[in-house]
Amino acid sequence: MRPAFLTPNPLLSIAILLPSLASAINLDCENIITDGTRFNLKALGGRHQVAMVQEYPPTKLNTIFQFNICTPLKKKKGVPKEDDCPNGTNVCAIQYRLDEDGIPEEKPFGVIPIAGQYTTTIGGDLDVQYTRLKTSSSHSDSQQEGLRMEMHGGKFQKRKQKAVIELLCSKNGDEATEKRDEDEGNGDRKKTLKESVGDGQGGRIKLISYEDVEGEDVLRLQWDTKYACENIESENPKSSGGWGFFSWFFFILFLSLLAYLIIGSYLNYNRYGARGWDLLPHGDTIRDIPYIMQDWFRKVVDTLRGGHTRGGYSAV
């Protein structure tokens, strides 16, 4: 992996300090369609991170790769802008020098925007590209189930950046490993993150490489998850939230009554010049409804009380 980030970039620091010029893009992770196949990756949204330690004697660097495949990364409270990922970033790397004891310095050594939607000197368009692995031109990829996600836009020291995330179908959960990752301090800057971590959804993320590929710095990640399986929705059906038979029945009944009242009122107005209650069809009956209900209620009460009266002839 190339040490392209050992020289500070003043242009990057200036760009990060500027007001928010990035045009953030929220991806429709719930409805990704590629090659006629739909994937729902909404559950995988949120901040994830993996890390690696590189040695460039006498310097050691702990590089933390942070990413969100659905929305731009949110700013961290209390962190100076120049020490955080730029606005509009979906994938970035934050580097820390390690001391002799392997403890990272407080201030980041470098911030690398890898992928995002930018309108400044940081980079360009996110330009997300999805590829269904089963129909990939690569023979090895075509033997797997899932999809490849390419994200662009980043630039560092005049070098283009790119993130390639391969989401592979994996139906075996990894909750035990995820719990262990949390117990060991996943996400804490002062504890070295791993190159392979749980994703909080039963899957696993693995850092493959971050290296020069034909003049472009490419971050490669492998994400084993059940949400990359093409039949995941049929195995875990969700309620569509649609109305049932009775809901539609009463809705149509309501519309029918409303239409009847409107049309009837219109006809009574034009034919007879009716006003007020007389506009409504069967207006007399409608006005009598409260009295009809009152009489009906009284009869019901009298019937219930009648069971306690004594039968026979009344005294004369």
XYZ file of C-alpha atoms in Angstrom:
316
model
C 0.000 0.000 0.000
C 1.460 3.360 -1.063
C 2.302 6.180 1.398
C 0.685 8.848 -0.756
C -0.448 10.710 2.318
C 2.792 11.486 4.165
C 2.949 15.102 2.930
C 0.428 17.602 4.356
C -1.859 19.200 1.790
C -2.535 22.916 2.481
C -5.186 23.101 -0.231
C -7.195 20.382 1.506
C -7.057 22.193 4.850
C -8.228 25.450 3.261
C -11.062 23.687 1.427
C -12.266 21.991 4.582
C -12.316 25.288 6.458
C -14.520 26.910 3.823
C -18.302 27.061 4.430
C -20.250 24.038 3.322
C -19.978 24.032 -0.472
C -20.589 20.350 -0.966
C -23.847 19.175 -2.397
C -24.683 16.147 -0.264
C -26.455 13.232 -1.877
C -28.618 10.705 -0.043
C -28.666 7.412 -1.914
C -31.825 5.335 -2.178
C -30.384 2.305 -0.403
C -33.848 0.814 0.001
C -34.388 0.446 -3.718
C -31.135 -0.371 -5.529
C -31.877 -1.977 -8.894
C -29.112 -3.393 -11.060
C -29.525 -5.824 -13.929
C -33.230 -6.139 -13.073
C -32.478 -7.289 -9.510
C -33.508 -5.248 -6.465
C -31.393 -4.943 -3.338
C -32.423 -3.292 -0.083
C -29.353 -2.071 1.814
C -31.155 0.395 4.074
C -30.272 -1.618 7.184
C -26.563 -1.209 6.381
C -26.675 2.591 6.528
C -24.806 4.497 9.208
C -21.159 5.087 10.056
C -18.846 2.083 9.799
C -15.088 1.975 10.123
C -12.120 -0.311 9.694
C -8.441 0.459 10.156
C -4.910 -0.599 9.356
C -1.463 0.193 10.734
C 1.314 0.968 8.243
C 5.007 1.284 8.920
C 7.216 3.826 7.157
C 10.327 3.798 9.359
C 10.678 5.640 11.591
C 6.959 6.534 11.277
C 3.939 4.381 12.049
C 0.475 5.412 10.911
C -2.906 4.228 12.123
C -5.355 4.875 9.263
C -9.072 4.731 10.057
C -11.398 4.360 7.087
C -14.885 5.696 7.808
C -17.819 5.263 5.452
C -21.588 5.373 5.045
C -22.994 3.795 1.892
C -26.373 5.550 2.130
C -25.812 9.121 3.285
C -22.853 11.469 3.815
C -20.976 11.074 7.075
C -22.247 13.325 9.838
C -19.896 15.768 11.452
C -18.571 14.782 14.878
C -19.349 17.156 17.705
C -16.367 18.920 19.209
C -13.998 17.962 16.362
C -12.371 20.841 14.428
C -13.378 20.960 10.778
C -9.819 20.453 9.576
C -9.609 17.216 11.609
C -12.853 15.718 10.290
C -14.090 14.425 6.953
C -15.216 17.222 4.579
C -18.901 17.968 4.026
C -20.569 15.653 1.507
C -18.168 12.766 2.198
C -19.341 9.160 2.094
C -15.906 7.538 2.448
C -12.778 9.039 3.960
C -9.569 8.114 5.783
C -8.246 9.786 8.924
C -4.611 9.110 9.857
C -2.850 9.310 13.204
C 0.854 8.999 13.952
C 1.648 6.322 16.508
C 4.187 6.891 19.249
C 6.699 4.304 20.409
C 4.039 2.651 22.569
C 1.606 2.426 19.660
C -0.679 5.185 21.018
C -2.100 7.560 18.368
C -1.436 11.259 18.645
C -4.321 13.516 19.621
C -4.375 15.486 16.361
C -4.852 13.663 13.056
C -1.859 13.628 10.738
C -4.017 13.703 7.597
C -7.610 13.568 6.312
C -8.210 11.950 2.912
C -11.591 12.372 1.187
C -12.011 9.166 -0.820
C -15.594 9.371 -2.105
C -18.373 11.910 -1.896
C -20.223 14.691 -3.691
C -17.982 17.754 -3.822
C -18.127 21.141 -5.492
C -14.752 22.394 -4.215
C -11.102 21.596 -4.978
C -11.501 18.457 -2.849
C -12.921 16.474 -5.752
C -15.894 15.912 -8.029
C -19.068 13.842 -8.337
C -19.909 10.801 -6.246
C -21.020 8.936 -9.405
C -22.108 5.707 -7.665
C -22.034 2.611 -9.879
C -23.621 -0.737 -9.021
C -22.762 -4.090 -10.591
C -24.569 -7.351 -9.986
C -21.830 -9.919 -9.405
C -23.643 -12.783 -11.124
C -23.562 -10.883 -14.413
C -20.066 -9.421 -13.950
C -17.577 -9.816 -16.782
C -15.136 -11.315 -14.268
C -15.406 -15.090 -14.067
C -14.589 -15.172 -10.346
C -17.234 -12.535 -9.594
C -19.901 -14.319 -11.633
C -19.585 -17.309 -9.287
C -20.695 -15.161 -6.342
C -23.986 -13.610 -5.270
C -24.165 -9.954 -4.365
C -23.236 -6.605 -5.863
C -20.257 -4.309 -6.285
C -20.525 -0.642 -5.343
C -18.096 1.941 -6.717
C -17.986 5.430 -5.249
C -15.947 8.302 -6.650
C -15.398 12.016 -6.153
C -12.422 12.218 -3.788
C -9.060 13.766 -4.577
C -5.917 14.046 -2.474
C -2.688 15.722 -3.530
C -3.987 15.818 -7.112
C -4.583 12.069 -7.094
C -8.055 10.698 -7.737
C -9.589 8.486 -5.076
C -12.152 5.687 -5.332
C -13.882 3.215 -3.023
C -14.899 -0.242 -4.228
C -17.172 -2.161 -1.860
C -18.098 -5.739 -2.692
C -21.203 -6.823 -0.815
C -21.305 -10.611 -0.790
C -24.279 -12.756 0.133
C -23.732 -14.339 3.532
C -26.623 -15.889 5.449
C -24.544 -16.823 8.500
C -24.722 -14.247 11.275
C -21.713 -13.029 13.215
C -23.258 -11.478 16.303
C -20.732 -13.055 18.673
C -17.827 -11.474 16.823
C -19.630 -8.123 16.704
C -20.044 -8.179 20.483
C -16.338 -8.935 20.871
C -15.458 -6.011 18.582
C -17.535 -3.661 20.744
C -15.930 -4.940 23.953
C -12.449 -4.323 22.511
C -13.187 -0.669 21.822
C -14.300 -0.521 18.207
C -14.536 3.154 17.283
C -12.141 4.458 19.950
C -9.240 6.415 18.460
C -6.915 5.383 21.281
C -7.459 1.704 20.593
C -6.326 0.300 17.282
C -9.254 -0.698 15.124
C -9.218 -3.912 13.160
C -9.070 -4.605 9.446
C -12.141 -6.840 9.916
C -15.139 -5.862 12.069
C -18.800 -6.711 12.534
C -21.375 -4.405 10.962
C -24.007 -4.570 13.720
C -26.434 -6.421 11.428
C -24.962 -9.930 11.595
C -22.487 -9.285 8.790
C -18.778 -8.563 8.568
C -16.663 -5.883 6.884
C -13.104 -6.604 5.816
C -10.454 -4.172 4.567
C -8.862 -5.677 1.475
C -6.476 -2.933 0.346
C -5.818 0.736 -0.180
C -3.322 1.094 -2.978
C -2.396 2.659 -6.287
C -4.304 1.198 -9.237
C -3.302 2.747 -12.544
C -2.615 6.157 -11.053
C -5.698 6.167 -8.808
C -5.811 5.398 -5.085
C -8.423 2.681 -4.567
C -9.904 1.503 -1.273
C -11.295 -2.027 -1.486
C -13.669 -3.435 1.105
C -15.452 -6.772 1.331
C -18.796 -6.807 3.137
C -20.335 -10.191 3.935
C -24.007 -9.617 4.649
C -27.386 -11.269 4.223
C -28.685 -8.078 2.625
C -26.606 -8.795 -0.466
C -28.592 -11.991 -1.086
C -30.986 -11.698 -3.995
C -33.802 -13.546 -2.211
C -33.506 -11.772 1.136
C -36.880 -10.002 0.806
C -38.751 -13.218 0.015
C -37.156 -14.864 3.064
C -37.926 -11.911 5.312
C -41.199 -10.522 4.027
C -42.183 -7.122 5.362
C -45.652 -5.835 5.798
C -46.491 -3.718 2.808
C -48.565 -1.413 4.969
C -51.450 -1.688 2.478
C -55.123 -1.622 3.392
C -57.120 -4.762 3.975
C -60.550 -5.660 2.578
C -62.561 -3.899 5.303
C -60.443 -0.749 5.098
C -61.134 -0.479 1.381
C -64.809 -1.364 1.904
C -65.435 1.443 4.377
C -63.348 3.876 2.347
C -65.389 3.185 -0.799
C -68.618 3.326 1.228
C -67.630 6.722 2.607
C -66.796 8.056 -0.860
C -70.106 6.737 -2.197
C -72.117 8.457 0.544
C -70.176 11.663 0.039
C -70.798 11.570 -3.712
C -74.507 10.861 -3.105
C -74.852 13.869 -0.799
C -72.973 16.205 -3.131
C -74.850 15.160 -6.272
C -78.211 15.132 -4.470
C -77.614 18.610 -3.045
C -76.655 19.922 -6.470
C -79.844 18.518 -8.037
C -82.083 19.892 -5.263
C -80.539 23.322 -5.651
C -80.922 23.459 -9.424
C -84.366 21.834 -9.652
C -86.148 23.235 -6.596
C -83.953 26.127 -5.471
C -83.575 24.433 -2.108
C -81.564 25.994 0.718
C -80.100 24.807 4.017
C -81.243 21.379 5.152
C -83.536 21.121 2.154
C -80.476 20.870 -0.070
C -79.595 17.440 1.308
C -81.357 14.418 -0.182
C -83.693 12.966 2.449
C -82.983 16.050 4.554
C -85.978 15.406 6.823
C -84.715 11.943 7.631
C -81.204 13.215 8.326
C -82.589 15.893 10.679
C -84.626 13.250 12.493
C -81.641 10.936 13.057
C -80.940 12.250 16.603
C -84.604 11.719 17.581
C -84.696 8.287 15.929
C -81.570 7.277 17.874
C -83.079 8.636 21.076
C -86.275 6.636 20.588
C -84.304 3.529 19.721
C -82.166 3.906 22.835
C -85.273 4.417 25.005
C -86.868 1.247 23.590
C -83.730 -0.733 24.316
C -83.707 0.527 27.924
C -87.423 -0.220 28.347
C -86.913 -3.721 26.944
C -84.102 -4.407 29.395
C -86.158 -3.112 32.293
C -89.243 -5.013 31.169
C -87.700 -8.288 32.340
C -88.053 -7.059 35.941
C -91.784 -6.094 35.781
C -94.503 -8.355 37.166
C -96.783 -9.953 34.581
C -100.570 -10.494 34.854
C -103.579 -8.164 35.081
C -103.371 -4.677 36.456
C -105.569 -3.727 39.353
C -108.665 -1.745 38.385
